[in-house]
Coordinates of C-alpha atoms in Angstrom, one line a residue:
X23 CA -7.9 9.3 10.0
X24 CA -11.1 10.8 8.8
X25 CA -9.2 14.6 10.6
X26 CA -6.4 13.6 8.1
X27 CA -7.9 13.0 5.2
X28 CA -10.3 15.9 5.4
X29 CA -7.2 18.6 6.5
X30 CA -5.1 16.8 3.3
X31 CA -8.6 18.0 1.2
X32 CA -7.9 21.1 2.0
X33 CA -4.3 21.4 2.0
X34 CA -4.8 19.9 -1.8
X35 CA -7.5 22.7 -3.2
X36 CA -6.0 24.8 -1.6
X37 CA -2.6 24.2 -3.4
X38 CA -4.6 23.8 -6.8
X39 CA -3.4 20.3 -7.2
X40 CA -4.9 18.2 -10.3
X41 CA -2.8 15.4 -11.1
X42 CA -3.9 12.4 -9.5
X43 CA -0.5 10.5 -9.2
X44 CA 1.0 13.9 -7.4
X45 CA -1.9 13.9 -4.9
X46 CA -1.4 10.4 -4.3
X47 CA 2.0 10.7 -3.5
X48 CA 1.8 13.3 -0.8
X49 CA -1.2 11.4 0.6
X50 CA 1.1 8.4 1.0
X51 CA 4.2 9.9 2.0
X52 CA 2.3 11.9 5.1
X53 CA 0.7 8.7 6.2
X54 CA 1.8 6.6 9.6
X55 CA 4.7 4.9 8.1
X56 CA 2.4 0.9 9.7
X57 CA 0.1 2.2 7.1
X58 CA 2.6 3.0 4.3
X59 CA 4.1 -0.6 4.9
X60 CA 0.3 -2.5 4.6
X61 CA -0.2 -0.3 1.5
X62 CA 3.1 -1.1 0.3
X63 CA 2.6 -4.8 0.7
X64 CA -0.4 -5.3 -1.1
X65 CA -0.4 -8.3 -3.3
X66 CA -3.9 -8.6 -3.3
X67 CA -6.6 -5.5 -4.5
X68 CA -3.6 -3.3 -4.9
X69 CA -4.6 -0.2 -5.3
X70 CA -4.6 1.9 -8.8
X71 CA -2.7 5.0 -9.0
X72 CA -5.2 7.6 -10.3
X73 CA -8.4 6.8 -7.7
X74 CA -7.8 8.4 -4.5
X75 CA -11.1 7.5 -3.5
X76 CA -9.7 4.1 -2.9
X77 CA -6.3 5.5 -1.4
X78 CA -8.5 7.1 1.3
X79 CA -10.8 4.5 2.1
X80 CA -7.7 1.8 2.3
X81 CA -6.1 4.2 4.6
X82 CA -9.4 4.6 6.7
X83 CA -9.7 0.7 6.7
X84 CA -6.1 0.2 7.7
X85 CA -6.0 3.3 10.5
X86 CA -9.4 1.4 11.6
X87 CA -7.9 -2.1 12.2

C-alpha cells in the first residue's frame, strides 16, 4: 500500500490536481475493490470527503489487516 499511495502522490502533482473530492475519487476507484467494499461500509468513523490524510491511512489500515 505504502508503493501505492506514494506512486498516486506523484501521479496527482504531477497532474496538477487541487480539488480534494477529485483526488479522492481516483484514490478510491484505483483501490483493491476488498478495500473499496470495507470503505464503503463504514458506519462507524466514516470517513470525510475533503481529508485524504485519513483516506490513506484507512486504506493503509485496511491493506494491513
Amino acid at each position: 500500500m505504502d508503493d501505492y499511495i506514494d506512486k498516486f502522490l506523484e501521479l496527482v502533482e504531477e497532474a496538477g490536481y487541487s480539488d480534494s473530492l477529485s483526488i479522492i475519487m481516483k484514490f478510491w476507484k484505483a483501490l483493491d475493490w476488498d478495500i473499496q467494499d470495507c470503505i464503503a461500509e463504514m458506519v462507524q468513523g466514516r470517513l470525510e470527503d475533503n481529508d485524504l490524510e485519513e483516506w490513506y491511512a484507512a486504506a493503509w489500515v485496511l491493506d494491513t489487516n
